[in-house]
mmCIF file of C-alpha atoms in Angstrom:
data_model
loop_
_atom_site.group_PDB
_atom_site.id
_atom_site.type_symbol
_atom_site.label_atom_id
_atom_site.label_comp_id
_atom_site.label_asym_id
_atom_site.label_seq_id
_atom_site.Cartn_x
_atom_site.Cartn_y
_atom_site.Cartn_z
ATOM 1 C CA MET B 1 108.110 81.459 102.409
ATOM 2 C CA ALA B 2 106.706 82.524 105.749
ATOM 3 C CA GLY B 3 108.610 83.141 108.961
ATOM 4 C CA THR B 4 108.288 80.452 111.589
ATOM 5 C CA ALA B 5 108.990 79.966 115.266
ATOM 6 C CA ASP B 6 110.463 76.532 114.516
ATOM 7 C CA ARG B 7 114.237 76.599 114.806
ATOM 8 C CA VAL B 8 117.021 74.599 113.226
ATOM 9 C CA THR B 9 119.099 72.997 115.952
ATOM 10 C CA PRO B 10 122.316 75.049 115.897
ATOM 11 C CA SER B 11 125.854 73.718 116.100
ATOM 12 C CA VAL B 12 127.997 74.432 119.160
ATOM 13 C CA PRO B 13 129.752 77.430 117.468
ATOM 14 C CA ALA B 14 126.371 78.834 116.439
ATOM 15 C CA ARG B 15 124.998 78.527 119.983
ATOM 16 C CA LEU B 16 128.076 80.262 121.406
ATOM 17 C CA ALA B 17 127.805 83.061 118.830
ATOM 18 C CA GLY B 18 124.117 83.513 119.624
ATOM 19 C CA ARG B 19 124.790 83.762 123.349
ATOM 20 C CA ALA B 20 127.546 86.327 122.747
ATOM 21 C CA ALA B 21 125.279 88.436 120.514
ATOM 22 C CA GLY B 22 122.461 88.257 123.063
ATOM 23 C CA GLY B 23 124.777 89.475 125.809
ATOM 24 C CA ALA B 24 125.927 92.379 123.630
ATOM 25 C CA PHE B 25 122.331 93.405 122.854
ATOM 26 C CA ALA B 26 121.432 93.358 126.569
ATOM 27 C CA ALA B 27 124.486 95.440 127.518
ATOM 28 C CA VAL B 28 123.687 98.109 124.926
ATOM 29 C CA ALA B 29 120.057 98.229 126.091
ATOM 30 C CA ARG B 30 121.215 98.941 129.644
ATOM 31 C CA VAL B 31 123.491 101.762 128.474
ATOM 32 C CA ARG B 32 120.903 103.379 126.190
ATOM 33 C CA HIS B 33 117.844 102.750 128.401
ATOM 34 C CA ALA B 34 116.066 101.862 125.165
ATOM 35 C CA ARG B 35 115.659 99.061 122.657
ATOM 36 C CA PRO B 36 119.133 97.645 121.884
ATOM 37 C CA VAL B 37 118.644 97.332 118.134
ATOM 38 C CA HIS B 38 118.066 100.568 116.229
ATOM 39 C CA PRO B 39 115.066 100.094 113.901
ATOM 40 C CA HIS B 40 115.324 103.325 111.905
ATOM 41 C CA GLY B 41 117.175 104.116 108.699
ATOM 42 C CA PRO B 42 116.693 105.241 105.099
ATOM 43 C CA VAL B 43 114.015 103.452 103.095
ATOM 44 C CA PHE B 44 114.222 103.126 99.319
ATOM 45 C CA ALA B 45 111.677 102.149 96.720
ATOM 46 C CA ALA B 46 113.136 99.088 95.031
ATOM 47 C CA THR B 47 112.592 96.323 92.521
ATOM 48 C CA ALA B 48 113.109 92.622 93.200
ATOM 49 C CA ASP B 49 113.888 90.244 90.352
ATOM 50 C CA LEU B 50 113.199 86.657 91.483
ATOM 51 C CA PRO B 51 113.959 84.255 88.624
ATOM 52 C CA THR B 52 114.821 81.137 90.639
ATOM 53 C CA VAL B 53 112.303 78.287 90.770
ATOM 54 C CA VAL B 54 112.269 76.963 94.341
ATOM 55 C CA PRO B 55 110.266 73.768 94.938
ATOM 56 C CA GLY B 56 107.393 74.444 97.318
ATOM 57 C CA ILE B 57 107.558 78.252 97.017
ATOM 58 C CA ARG B 58 105.279 79.124 94.109
ATOM 59 C CA ALA B 59 105.230 82.834 94.984
ATOM 60 C CA LEU B 60 108.868 83.222 93.889
ATOM 61 C CA HIS B 61 108.801 81.528 90.503
ATOM 62 C CA GLY B 62 110.200 83.840 87.836
ATOM 63 C CA ARG B 63 108.784 87.140 89.045
ATOM 64 C CA ARG B 64 109.614 90.824 89.230
ATOM 65 C CA VAL B 65 107.876 92.588 92.114
ATOM 66 C CA PRO B 66 108.004 96.071 93.641
ATOM 67 C CA ALA B 67 109.912 96.158 96.897
ATOM 68 C CA LEU B 68 111.039 98.362 99.748
ATOM 69 C CA LEU B 69 114.589 98.344 101.105
ATOM 70 C CA ARG B 70 115.439 99.726 104.552
ATOM 71 C CA LEU B 71 118.975 99.922 105.895
ATOM 72 C CA SER B 72 119.961 100.498 109.507
ATOM 73 C CA ARG B 73 122.804 100.424 111.988
ATOM 74 C CA SER B 74 121.877 98.014 114.772
ATOM 75 C CA PHE B 75 123.459 99.751 117.784
ATOM 76 C CA ASP B 76 124.002 103.231 116.242
ATOM 77 C CA LEU B 77 126.336 104.348 119.031
ATOM 78 C CA VAL B 78 129.187 106.149 117.231
ATOM 79 C CA SER B 79 128.956 107.231 113.591
ATOM 80 C CA GLY B 80 131.669 105.694 111.414
ATOM 81 C CA MET B 81 132.506 102.901 113.854
ATOM 82 C CA PRO B 82 131.860 99.243 112.950
ATOM 83 C CA ASP B 83 128.304 98.134 113.668
ATOM 84 C CA LEU B 84 125.989 95.264 112.829
ATOM 85 C CA LEU B 85 124.401 96.529 109.623
ATOM 86 C CA GLY B 86 120.782 95.615 108.971
ATOM 87 C CA VAL B 87 118.999 95.079 105.656
ATOM 88 C CA ALA B 88 115.199 94.811 105.608
ATOM 89 C CA VAL B 89 113.494 93.875 102.342
ATOM 90 C CA ARG B 90 109.744 93.974 101.758
ATOM 91 C CA LEU B 91 108.540 92.057 98.698
ATOM 92 C CA CYS B 92 105.302 93.912 98.113
ATOM 93 C CA ASP B 93 102.115 91.917 97.406
ATOM 94 C CA LEU B 94 104.178 88.742 96.963
ATOM 95 C CA HIS B 95 101.389 86.511 98.291
ATOM 96 C CA GLY B 96 98.482 88.638 96.986
ATOM 97 C CA PRO B 97 97.211 92.223 97.383
ATOM 98 C CA GLY B 98 98.442 93.585 100.708
ATOM 99 C CA GLU B 99 100.159 90.269 101.534
ATOM 100 C CA HIS B 100 103.803 91.294 101.740
ATOM 101 C CA GLN B 101 106.879 89.212 102.567
ATOM 102 C CA ASP B 102 109.435 90.843 104.852
ATOM 103 C CA LEU B 103 113.013 89.555 105.006
ATOM 104 C CA LEU B 104 115.316 90.833 107.760
ATOM 105 C CA VAL B 105 119.063 90.163 107.718
ATOM 106 C CA VAL B 106 122.166 91.502 109.469
ATOM 107 C CA SER B 107 125.877 91.560 108.605
ATOM 108 C CA MET B 108 127.508 88.159 109.133
ATOM 109 C CA LEU B 109 130.705 86.258 108.464
ATOM 110 C CA PRO B 110 130.727 84.481 105.069
ATOM 111 C CA PRO B 111 129.627 80.850 104.632
ATOM 112 C CA PRO B 112 130.094 78.434 106.304
ATOM 113 C CA LEU B 113 130.046 80.845 109.305
ATOM 114 C CA LEU B 114 126.898 82.642 108.152
ATOM 115 C CA VAL B 115 125.386 82.459 111.663
ATOM 116 C CA VAL B 116 128.143 84.578 113.263
ATOM 117 C CA PRO B 117 127.359 88.349 113.389
ATOM 118 C CA ALA B 118 130.096 90.564 111.934
ATOM 119 C CA PRO B 119 130.333 94.329 112.556
ATOM 120 C CA ALA B 120 131.038 96.348 109.405
ATOM 121 C CA THR B 121 131.657 99.962 108.432
ATOM 122 C CA SER B 122 129.796 100.003 105.097
ATOM 123 C CA TYR B 123 127.377 98.042 102.941
ATOM 124 C CA ALA B 124 130.336 96.926 100.873
ATOM 125 C CA HIS B 125 130.453 94.175 103.514
ATOM 126 C CA ALA B 126 129.710 90.994 101.601
ATOM 127 C CA TRP B 127 127.320 88.755 103.567
ATOM 128 C CA TYR B 128 124.106 89.177 105.586
ATOM 129 C CA SER B 129 121.779 86.606 107.120
ATOM 130 C CA SER B 130 118.648 86.254 109.229
ATOM 131 C CA LEU B 131 119.274 85.567 112.916
ATOM 132 C CA LEU B 132 116.581 82.867 112.946
ATOM 133 C CA PRO B 133 115.535 80.424 110.223
ATOM 134 C CA TYR B 134 112.522 80.769 107.985
ATOM 135 C CA LYS B 135 110.345 77.925 106.803
ATOM 136 C CA ALA B 136 110.971 77.734 103.059
ATOM 137 C CA GLY B 137 109.317 75.085 100.921
ATOM 138 C CA GLY B 138 108.607 72.985 104.006
ATOM 139 C CA ARG B 139 112.206 73.143 105.215
ATOM 140 C CA ALA B 140 114.068 75.448 107.578
ATOM 141 C CA ALA B 141 116.595 77.808 105.997
ATOM 142 C CA LEU B 142 118.292 81.081 106.749
ATOM 143 C CA VAL B 143 117.539 84.008 104.469
ATOM 144 C CA ALA B 144 120.814 85.445 103.206
ATOM 145 C CA ALA B 145 121.870 88.459 101.177
ATOM 146 C CA ARG B 146 125.107 89.350 99.414
ATOM 147 C CA SER B 147 126.157 92.922 98.688
ATOM 148 C CA ARG B 148 126.354 93.921 95.036
ATOM 149 C CA CYS B 149 126.820 97.607 95.807
ATOM 150 C CA GLY B 150 128.863 100.060 93.760
ATOM 151 C CA PRO B 151 131.987 101.908 95.011
ATOM 152 C CA ALA B 152 130.004 104.945 96.238
ATOM 153 C CA VAL B 153 128.728 102.802 99.114
ATOM 154 C CA ARG B 154 132.101 103.255 100.856
ATOM 155 C CA GLU B 155 131.801 107.072 100.993
ATOM 156 C CA GLY B 156 130.971 108.498 104.421
ATOM 157 C CA ASP B 157 129.430 106.351 107.129
ATOM 158 C CA ALA B 158 127.391 103.252 106.303
ATOM 159 C CA LEU B 159 124.037 104.975 105.760
ATOM 160 C CA GLU B 160 125.496 107.976 103.928
ATOM 161 C CA GLY B 161 127.357 105.635 101.607
ATOM 162 C CA ALA B 162 124.188 103.652 100.962
ATOM 163 C CA GLU B 163 122.286 106.788 99.946
ATOM 164 C CA ARG B 164 125.110 107.823 97.618
ATOM 165 C CA ALA B 165 125.231 104.355 96.082
ATOM 166 C CA ALA B 166 121.455 104.381 95.532
ATOM 167 C CA ALA B 167 121.649 107.791 93.831
ATOM 168 C CA ALA B 168 124.260 106.327 91.473
ATOM 169 C CA GLY B 169 122.133 103.228 90.767
ATOM 170 C CA GLY B 170 124.549 101.017 92.702
ATOM 171 C CA LEU B 171 122.689 99.867 95.818
ATOM 172 C CA ALA B 172 121.768 96.211 95.297
ATOM 173 C CA PHE B 173 121.747 92.888 97.134
ATOM 174 C CA GLU B 174 121.448 89.313 95.943
ATOM 175 C CA LEU B 175 118.912 87.328 97.967
ATOM 176 C CA ALA B 176 119.438 83.657 98.778
ATOM 177 C CA LEU B 177 118.429 80.779 101.018
ATOM 178 C CA ALA B 178 121.166 79.130 103.065
ATOM 179 C CA GLY B 179 120.849 75.741 104.707
ATOM 180 C CA PRO B 180 122.510 72.368 105.058
ATOM 181 C CA TRP B 181 120.170 70.847 102.475
ATOM 182 C CA HIS B 182 121.234 73.045 99.579
ATOM 183 C CA GLY B 183 124.205 75.220 100.590
ATOM 184 C CA VAL B 184 123.485 78.749 99.314
ATOM 185 C CA LEU B 185 120.616 78.880 96.808
ATOM 186 C CA PRO B 186 120.331 82.237 94.962
ATOM 187 C CA LEU B 187 116.804 83.650 94.733
ATOM 188 C CA GLY B 188 117.325 86.899 92.843
ATOM 189 C CA ARG B 189 118.321 90.507 93.315
ATOM 190 C CA VAL B 190 116.801 93.583 94.923
ATOM 191 C CA THR B 191 117.903 96.953 93.541
ATOM 192 C CA ALA B 192 117.216 100.262 95.275
ATOM 193 C CA GLY B 193 115.658 103.230 93.505
ATOM 194 C CA ALA B 194 114.444 106.520 94.934
ATOM 195 C CA LEU B 195 114.796 107.406 98.605
ATOM 196 C CA LEU B 196 111.413 107.652 100.334
ATOM 197 C CA PRO B 197 110.534 110.876 102.202
ATOM 198 C CA GLU B 198 111.269 110.655 105.934
ATOM 199 C CA ASP B 199 107.606 111.008 106.970
ATOM 200 C CA GLU B 200 106.595 108.159 104.673
ATOM 201 C CA ALA B 201 109.462 105.947 105.824
ATOM 202 C CA ALA B 202 108.725 106.611 109.498
ATOM 203 C CA GLY B 203 105.288 105.013 109.149
ATOM 204 C CA LEU B 204 106.654 101.662 107.959
ATOM 205 C CA ALA B 205 107.023 98.679 110.278
ATOM 206 C CA PHE B 206 108.967 95.677 108.976
#
């Protein structure tokens, strides 16, 4: 399941949502004089359980792999205010030694509006999706995630709550593929473990 530049032709609502999001990103960049999307946040060691058999994606068939999970606030302007919340998952060595698979998603409205970004205040927010499609088993599909976090995730701001949930063993997301050819197809679950030291996390690029 490798990322691709090929795009699924979006519907009219999806195109309008994309244009609105692009305008918001550009406006924030002008205010901050920096990249509009904040790439930094806590990184956790994690485990990904991938039991689903997906035709054409042999790397996912019935596996448990080590993973990394990074969370971030996209704009990071005012702590505690709604923001587009990011989830980055690295499935380590999925395609062989050193051949990782990175999945990047952001908070969205629930299906069937999974292409519309949705600001949220915590990772209790239910649905996340990639902004662009991936090529999965020879077909284009969005990568999606659904929060399965415990109640501690609501404590403090979004990133503080995530760290508290992880410490309580309750920071987890279900991974899925979403597309018109199969609806939402569950892939498995990624569960966070220990928080990585800041110096180690800072050296990671998803």
